[in-house]
CSV table of C-alpha atoms and ligand atoms in Angstrom, one decimal:
chain,number,residue,atom,x,y,z
A,1,MET,CA,124.1,91.5,38.0
A,2,GLU,CA,120.6,91.4,39.6
A,3,VAL,CA,117.7,91.5,37.1
A,4,LEU,CA,115.3,94.0,38.5
A,5,MET,CA,111.7,92.7,38.9
A,6,SER,CA,110.5,95.7,37.0
A,7,ASN,CA,112.4,94.4,33.9
A,8,TRP,CA,111.2,90.8,34.0
A,9,SER,CA,109.7,90.1,30.6
A,10,SER,CA,106.7,88.1,31.8
A,11,VAL,CA,105.8,86.2,34.9
A,12,GLN,CA,103.9,83.0,34.3
A,13,SER,CA,105.0,81.2,37.5
A,14,ILE,CA,106.8,82.2,40.6
A,15,PRO,CA,110.5,81.5,40.8
A,16,GLU,CA,111.2,79.1,43.6
A,17,ASN,CA,113.2,81.5,45.8
A,18,TYR,CA,110.3,83.8,46.0
A,19,VAL,CA,108.0,81.2,47.5
A,20,LEU,CA,107.8,81.6,51.2
A,21,PRO,CA,108.0,78.6,53.6
A,22,PRO,CA,104.5,77.5,54.5
A,23,HIS,CA,104.5,79.1,58.0
A,24,LYS,CA,105.4,82.5,56.5
A,25,ARG,CA,102.7,82.5,53.8
A,26,THR,CA,99.7,84.8,53.9
A,27,GLY,CA,97.3,82.1,53.0
A,28,LYS,CA,94.1,83.8,52.2
A,29,VAL,CA,95.4,87.2,51.2
A,30,THR,CA,92.6,89.5,52.1
A,31,ALA,CA,93.3,90.9,55.5
A,32,ASN,CA,90.8,90.1,58.2
A,33,SER,CA,89.7,93.7,58.3
A,34,THR,CA,89.7,96.5,55.9
A,35,GLY,CA,91.3,98.9,58.3
A,36,LYS,CA,88.3,101.3,58.6
A,37,GLU,CA,89.3,101.5,62.3
A,38,ILE,CA,92.5,103.3,61.4
A,39,PRO,CA,91.9,106.9,62.3
A,40,VAL,CA,91.9,109.4,59.4
A,41,ILE,CA,93.0,112.8,60.8
A,42,ASP,CA,92.3,116.0,59.0
A,43,PHE,CA,95.2,118.4,59.4
A,44,GLU,CA,93.3,121.4,58.1
A,45,LYS,CA,91.8,121.6,61.5
A,46,ALA,CA,95.2,121.7,63.2
A,47,ASP,CA,95.9,124.9,61.5
A,48,CYS,CA,92.8,126.7,62.9
A,49,HIS,CA,90.8,126.4,66.0
A,50,ASP,CA,91.0,122.7,66.4
A,51,ARG,CA,94.7,122.2,67.2
A,52,ASP,CA,94.1,120.6,70.6
A,53,GLU,CA,91.5,118.2,69.1
A,54,THR,CA,93.9,117.2,66.3
A,55,ILE,CA,96.7,116.5,68.9
A,56,ARG,CA,94.2,114.4,71.0
A,57,GLN,CA,93.3,112.3,67.9
A,58,ILE,CA,97.0,111.7,67.0
A,59,LEU,CA,97.9,110.6,70.5
A,60,LYS,CA,94.9,108.3,70.8
A,61,ALA,CA,95.7,106.8,67.4
A,62,CYS,CA,99.4,106.2,68.3
A,63,GLN,CA,98.6,104.7,71.7
A,64,GLU,CA,95.5,102.6,70.8
A,65,ILE,CA,96.0,101.6,67.2
A,66,GLY,CA,99.7,102.3,66.5
A,67,LEU,CA,99.4,104.3,63.3
A,68,PHE,CA,97.0,106.8,61.5
A,69,GLN,CA,96.3,108.4,58.1
A,70,VAL,CA,96.4,112.1,57.4
A,71,VAL,CA,94.4,114.1,54.8
A,72,ASN,CA,94.6,117.8,54.1
A,73,HIS,CA,98.2,117.8,55.2
A,74,GLY,CA,99.5,120.7,53.1
A,75,VAL,CA,101.4,118.7,50.5
A,76,SER,CA,99.7,119.5,47.2
A,77,LYS,CA,97.7,116.8,45.4
A,78,GLU,CA,99.4,117.9,42.1
A,79,LEU,CA,102.8,117.4,43.6
A,80,MET,CA,101.8,114.0,45.0
A,81,ASP,CA,100.4,112.9,41.6
A,82,ASP,CA,103.5,114.2,39.7
A,83,THR,CA,105.9,112.4,42.0
A,84,MET,CA,104.0,109.2,41.8
A,85,LYS,CA,103.8,109.4,38.0
A,86,LEU,CA,107.5,110.1,37.8
A,87,PHE,CA,108.5,107.1,39.8
A,88,LYS,CA,106.1,104.8,37.9
A,89,GLU,CA,107.9,106.0,34.8
A,90,PHE,CA,111.3,105.4,36.4
A,91,PHE,CA,110.5,101.8,37.0
A,92,SER,CA,109.4,101.3,33.4
A,93,LEU,CA,112.8,102.5,32.0
A,94,PRO,CA,115.2,100.1,30.3
A,95,ALA,CA,117.3,97.9,32.6
A,96,GLU,CA,120.5,99.3,31.2
A,97,TYR,CA,119.7,102.8,32.6
A,98,LYS,CA,118.5,101.6,35.9
A,99,ALA,CA,121.6,99.4,36.4
A,100,ASN,CA,123.6,102.7,37.0
A,101,PHE,CA,121.9,102.9,40.4
A,102,ILE,CA,122.0,99.3,41.5
A,103,SER,CA,124.0,99.1,44.7
A,104,LYS,CA,123.8,98.0,48.3
A,105,ALA,CA,126.2,100.6,49.7
A,106,ARG,CA,124.4,102.5,52.4
A,107,ASP,CA,126.3,105.8,51.8
A,108,LYS,CA,125.2,106.5,48.2
A,109,GLY,CA,122.8,109.4,47.4
A,110,CYS,CA,120.6,107.1,45.4
A,111,ILE,CA,120.4,103.3,45.4
A,112,LEU,CA,118.3,100.7,43.6
A,113,TYR,CA,118.0,97.1,44.7
A,114,THR,CA,115.6,94.3,44.3
A,115,SER,CA,113.9,92.0,46.9
A,116,SER,CA,115.3,93.2,50.2
A,117,PHE,CA,118.3,95.3,51.3
A,118,VAL,CA,119.7,92.6,53.6
A,119,ASN,CA,120.4,89.2,52.1
A,120,HIS,CA,121.6,87.0,54.9
A,121,ASP,CA,124.6,85.1,53.7
A,122,ASP,CA,124.2,82.1,55.8
A,123,PRO,CA,124.8,79.2,53.4
A,124,ASN,CA,122.7,76.9,55.5
A,125,LYS,CA,119.7,79.1,55.1
A,126,LYS,CA,117.6,79.2,52.0
A,127,GLU,CA,117.4,82.8,50.8
A,128,ILE,CA,113.9,84.1,50.6
A,129,ARG,CA,113.3,86.9,48.2
A,130,TYR,CA,110.5,89.5,48.3
A,131,TRP,CA,108.4,90.6,45.5
A,132,ARG,CA,109.6,94.2,45.0
A,133,ASP,CA,112.2,96.6,43.6
A,134,CYS,CA,113.1,99.6,45.7
A,135,LEU,CA,114.8,102.9,44.9
A,136,VAL,CA,116.1,104.9,47.8
A,137,ASN,CA,116.9,108.6,47.5
A,138,LYS,CA,118.8,110.4,50.3
A,139,CYS,CA,117.1,113.8,50.8
A,140,ASN,CA,118.7,115.9,53.5
A,141,PRO,CA,120.4,118.2,53.0
A,142,LEU,CA,119.1,118.1,49.5
A,143,GLU,CA,122.0,119.9,47.8
A,144,ASP,CA,124.4,117.2,49.0
A,145,HIS,CA,122.5,114.3,47.5
A,146,LEU,CA,120.8,115.8,44.4
A,147,PRO,CA,123.9,115.3,42.1
A,148,PHE,CA,123.6,111.5,42.7
A,149,TRP,CA,119.9,111.3,41.8
A,150,PRO,CA,118.8,110.0,38.4
A,151,GLN,CA,118.3,112.7,35.7
A,152,THR,CA,115.6,110.6,33.9
A,153,PRO,CA,112.6,110.8,33.7
A,154,THR,CA,112.7,114.5,32.8
A,155,GLY,CA,112.0,116.7,35.8
A,156,TYR,CA,113.3,114.2,38.4
A,157,HIS,CA,115.4,116.6,40.4
A,158,GLU,CA,112.8,119.4,40.4
A,159,VAL,CA,109.7,117.2,41.2
A,160,VAL,CA,111.4,114.8,43.7
A,161,GLY,CA,113.4,117.6,45.3
A,162,THR,CA,110.2,119.7,45.9
A,163,TYR,CA,108.4,116.6,47.1
A,164,SER,CA,111.1,115.9,49.7
A,165,VAL,CA,111.2,119.5,50.9
A,166,GLU,CA,107.4,119.5,51.3
A,167,MET,CA,107.5,116.1,53.1
A,168,ARG,CA,110.1,117.4,55.5
A,169,LYS,CA,107.8,120.3,56.4
A,170,PHE,CA,104.8,118.0,56.8
A,171,LEU,CA,106.6,115.4,59.0
A,172,MET,CA,108.1,118.2,61.1
A,173,LYS,CA,104.5,119.4,61.7
A,174,VAL,CA,103.5,115.9,62.8
A,175,LEU,CA,106.4,115.8,65.2
A,176,ASP,CA,105.5,119.2,66.6
A,177,LEU,CA,101.9,118.1,67.3
A,178,ILE,CA,103.1,114.8,68.9
A,179,SER,CA,105.7,116.7,71.1
A,180,GLU,CA,103.0,119.1,72.2
A,181,GLY,CA,100.6,116.3,73.0
A,182,LEU,CA,103.2,114.1,74.9
A,183,GLY,CA,104.6,117.1,76.7
A,184,ILE,CA,108.0,116.9,75.1
A,185,GLU,CA,109.9,120.2,74.9
A,186,ALA,CA,109.5,122.2,71.7
A,187,GLY,CA,112.3,121.6,69.2
A,188,TYR,CA,113.2,118.1,70.7
A,189,PHE,CA,113.1,116.5,67.2
A,190,GLU,CA,115.0,119.2,65.4
A,191,GLY,CA,118.7,118.4,64.8
A,192,ASP,CA,120.2,115.0,65.2
A,193,LEU,CA,117.0,113.0,65.6
A,194,THR,CA,115.7,113.9,62.2
A,195,ARG,CA,119.1,114.5,60.4
A,196,GLU,CA,118.6,111.8,57.7
A,197,GLN,CA,115.6,111.8,55.4
A,198,LEU,CA,115.1,109.0,52.9
A,199,LEU,CA,112.6,108.7,50.2
A,200,SER,CA,112.2,105.0,49.6
A,201,VAL,CA,110.1,104.0,46.6
A,202,ASN,CA,108.7,100.5,46.4
A,203,HIS,CA,107.6,99.0,43.2
A,204,HIS,CA,105.7,95.6,43.0
A,205,ILE,CA,104.7,94.0,39.7
A,206,PRO,CA,101.6,91.8,39.6
A,207,CYS,CA,102.2,88.4,41.2
A,208,PRO,CA,100.5,85.2,39.8
A,209,ASP,CA,100.0,83.8,43.4
A,210,PRO,CA,99.9,86.4,46.2
A,211,SER,CA,99.2,83.6,48.7
A,212,VAL,CA,102.8,82.3,48.7
A,213,THR,CA,104.7,85.6,48.3
A,214,LEU,CA,105.2,88.9,50.2
A,215,GLY,CA,106.1,92.3,48.7
A,216,HIS,CA,107.7,93.3,52.0
A,217,PRO,CA,108.3,91.0,54.9
A,218,GLU,CA,106.7,91.7,58.3
A,219,HIS,CA,108.8,94.3,60.1
A,220,ARG,CA,108.8,97.4,62.3
A,221,ASP,CA,110.4,100.5,60.9
A,222,PRO,CA,113.7,100.9,62.7
A,223,ASN,CA,113.8,104.7,62.3
A,224,LEU,CA,112.0,107.6,64.1
A,225,ILE,CA,108.9,108.0,62.0
A,226,THR,CA,107.6,107.1,58.5
A,227,ALA,CA,105.0,108.6,56.1
A,228,ILE,CA,103.7,106.3,53.3
A,229,HIS,CA,102.1,107.6,50.2
A,230,GLN,CA,100.2,104.6,48.8
A,231,CYS,CA,98.9,104.4,45.3
A,232,ASP,CA,95.3,103.2,44.9
A,233,VAL,CA,96.3,99.5,44.9
A,234,PRO,CA,96.0,97.9,48.4
A,235,GLY,CA,98.8,95.9,49.9
A,236,LEU,CA,99.9,97.4,53.2
A,237,GLN,CA,98.8,95.6,56.3
A,238,PHE,CA,99.6,96.0,60.0
A,239,PHE,CA,99.4,93.5,62.9
A,240,LYS,CA,97.1,94.2,65.8
A,241,ASP,CA,95.5,91.9,68.4
A,242,GLY,CA,96.6,88.7,66.6
A,243,GLN,CA,95.3,89.7,63.1
A,244,TRP,CA,96.5,91.5,60.0
A,245,ILE,CA,94.5,94.6,59.1
A,246,GLY,CA,94.6,96.2,55.7
A,247,VAL,CA,95.5,99.9,55.5
A,248,GLU,CA,92.9,101.2,53.0
A,249,PRO,CA,94.5,103.4,50.3
A,250,LEU,CA,92.8,106.8,50.5
A,251,PRO,CA,93.4,109.3,47.7
A,252,HIS,CA,96.2,111.8,48.6
A,253,ALA,CA,96.5,110.6,52.2
A,254,PHE,CA,99.7,109.7,54.1
A,255,VAL,CA,99.9,106.8,56.4
A,256,ILE,CA,102.0,107.8,59.5
A,257,ILE,CA,103.9,104.9,61.2
A,258,PRO,CA,105.9,105.7,64.3
A,259,GLY,CA,109.2,103.7,64.2
A,260,VAL,CA,111.1,101.8,66.9
A,261,GLN,CA,112.9,105.0,68.1
A,262,PHE,CA,109.6,106.5,69.0
A,263,ARG,CA,108.8,103.6,71.2
A,264,VAL,CA,112.0,104.4,73.2
A,265,ILE,CA,111.6,108.2,73.2
A,266,SER,CA,108.0,108.0,74.3
A,267,ASN,CA,109.1,105.7,77.1
A,268,GLY,CA,106.8,103.0,75.8
A,269,LYS,CA,103.7,105.2,75.2
A,270,PHE,CA,103.8,104.5,71.5
A,271,THR,CA,104.2,101.2,69.8
A,272,SER,CA,106.0,100.8,66.5
A,273,PRO,CA,103.4,98.7,64.7
A,274,LYS,CA,104.5,95.6,62.8
A,275,HIS,CA,103.5,95.7,59.2
A,276,ARG,CA,104.0,94.0,55.8
A,277,VAL,CA,103.0,94.3,52.2
A,278,VAL,CA,101.1,91.6,50.4
A,279,THR,CA,101.3,91.2,46.6
A,280,HIS,CA,98.5,91.8,44.1
A,281,ALA,CA,97.5,89.4,41.4
A,282,THR,CA,96.7,91.9,38.6
A,283,GLU,CA,98.0,95.4,39.4
A,284,HIS,CA,101.3,97.1,39.7
A,285,ARG,CA,101.8,98.8,43.1
A,286,THR,CA,104.1,101.8,43.8
A,287,THR,CA,104.5,103.5,47.1
A,288,LEU,CA,106.6,106.4,48.3
A,289,GLY,CA,107.9,106.1,51.9
A,290,THR,CA,109.5,109.1,53.6
A,291,PHE,CA,111.6,108.2,56.5
A,292,PHE,CA,113.1,110.4,59.2
A,293,ILE,CA,116.2,108.7,60.6
A,294,PRO,CA,118.4,109.9,63.5
A,295,SER,CA,122.1,110.6,62.6
A,296,ASP,CA,124.4,107.7,63.3
A,297,VAL,CA,125.9,109.5,66.3
A,298,SER,CA,122.7,110.6,68.0
A,299,THR,CA,121.8,109.5,71.4
A,300,ILE,CA,118.4,107.9,71.8
A,301,GLU,CA,116.7,107.8,75.1
A,302,PRO,CA,113.3,108.3,76.7
A,303,ALA,CA,112.4,112.0,76.8
A,304,LYS,CA,113.1,113.2,80.3
A,305,SER,CA,109.7,114.7,80.6
A,306,LEU,CA,108.1,111.3,80.1
A,307,VAL,CA,109.9,109.6,83.0
A,308,SER,CA,108.4,109.8,86.4
A,309,PRO,CA,107.7,107.6,89.4
A,310,LEU,CA,104.4,106.6,87.7
A,311,SER,CA,106.1,106.1,84.4
A,312,PRO,CA,109.6,104.6,85.2
A,313,LEU,CA,112.4,104.6,82.8
A,314,LEU,CA,112.0,101.7,80.4
A,315,TYR,CA,115.1,101.9,78.2
A,316,ARG,CA,118.7,102.9,78.7
A,317,SER,CA,120.2,105.4,76.3
A,318,TYR,CA,122.2,104.2,73.3
A,319,VAL,CA,123.8,105.6,70.2
A,320,TYR,CA,121.7,105.1,67.0
A,321,ARG,CA,124.5,103.5,65.0
A,322,ASP,CA,124.9,100.7,67.6
A,323,PHE,CA,121.2,100.0,67.5
A,324,PHE,CA,121.2,100.0,63.7
A,325,ASN,CA,124.1,97.6,63.4
A,326,GLU,CA,122.3,95.2,65.7
A,327,TRP,CA,119.2,95.7,63.6
A,328,MET,CA,120.9,94.8,60.4
A,329,LYS,CA,122.2,91.6,61.9
A,330,GLN,CA,118.9,90.2,63.0
A,331,VAL,CA,116.2,91.9,61.1
A,332,ALA,CA,113.8,89.0,61.5
A,333,GLU,CA,113.6,89.4,65.3
A,334,ASP,CA,112.7,93.1,65.6
A,335,ASP,CA,111.8,93.0,69.3
A,336,ALA,CA,115.0,91.2,70.3
A,337,VAL,CA,117.1,94.2,69.3
A,338,LEU,CA,115.1,96.6,71.5
A,339,ASP,CA,115.3,94.1,74.4
A,340,LEU,CA,119.1,94.8,74.4
A,341,TYR,CA,118.3,98.3,75.8
A,342,LYS,CA,115.3,97.4,78.0
A,343,ILE,CA,115.7,98.1,81.7
A,344,GLN,CA,114.9,94.9,83.5
A,345,ASP,CA,112.9,95.2,86.7
B,401,AKG,O1,104.8,100.0,50.6
B,401,AKG,C1,104.2,100.1,51.7
B,401,AKG,O2,103.0,100.3,51.7
B,401,AKG,C2,105.0,100.0,53.0
B,401,AKG,C3,106.4,100.0,52.9
B,401,AKG,C4,107.1,99.8,54.2
B,401,AKG,O3,106.6,99.4,55.1
B,401,AKG,C5,108.6,100.3,54.3
B,401,AKG,O4,109.1,100.7,53.3
B,401,AKG,O5,109.1,100.2,55.4
B,402,FE2,FE1,107.8,99.7,56.9
């Protein structure tokens, strides 16, 4: 049985299988930039007179930077704090209780694992482990999954259930604003494209040498769109113009990351930024990621309204399950999977 990192008794030195090969190391861990250039968009304005301006900011951020942060998003600060506190408590529970949720089966309502979900079983390859534990809750429809969620800490179902409902409303609002801005028909993202919702909670303990480990390997999110609720400990970085840029933790903000499916649906107008998580020498770090994921059977293709003689079709349509199966095989080469569906000119 895996020993969860959150139950390690003390960490004096880094176990060998967590040490990255030299070319994968972060070296000097501070990112080259603090991420001040990442737009912070105030959603309060979208609800009143400034809707068009908010939409303009979102599109500019997605097209020029790749991601953005949102404040005044409508999810209450108390709920965000309560949910964060509850998950910190969850990770401090005894190993015996948490062991009930350890699994790598994708179809469970709640799964807990350590390092990464995919461990490539190639005996010739040295396994690299990542410095994290992760708890994944399926959230939609809530009543189907709630019975499989933990009962402890007290209030788990109520707090996390409310959080996931509020996050659904918020991310739907983000999708409405994006659709309006791109000129995609209203309601495009309702239904199959947002059928699955996961709440993925990452927990990283302090690491004696952040320069040789990673909390989360570099990756693009394979889904439609992600909202990350960071705690106040930095760690998230994204890659732009040849450098890693830190995403500054802002109190009660969400970081919005368009996933690979958005790149296809927007017919190449959006990127899906590559990102990673570095470890911290002295602090625990907990983050809550809400993921909208298309159902396995949904068809993904560029939105018809975004294809024109000036913007020719870039990808052929595919079924999400086929994409995801390929993705799970070769997670290290994110772009290679999308290349399978690229229309060659
Ligand atoms: O923990 C973070 O800040 C980001 C996590 C992430 O990128 C992911 O879960 O896909
Ligand atoms: Fe991610």
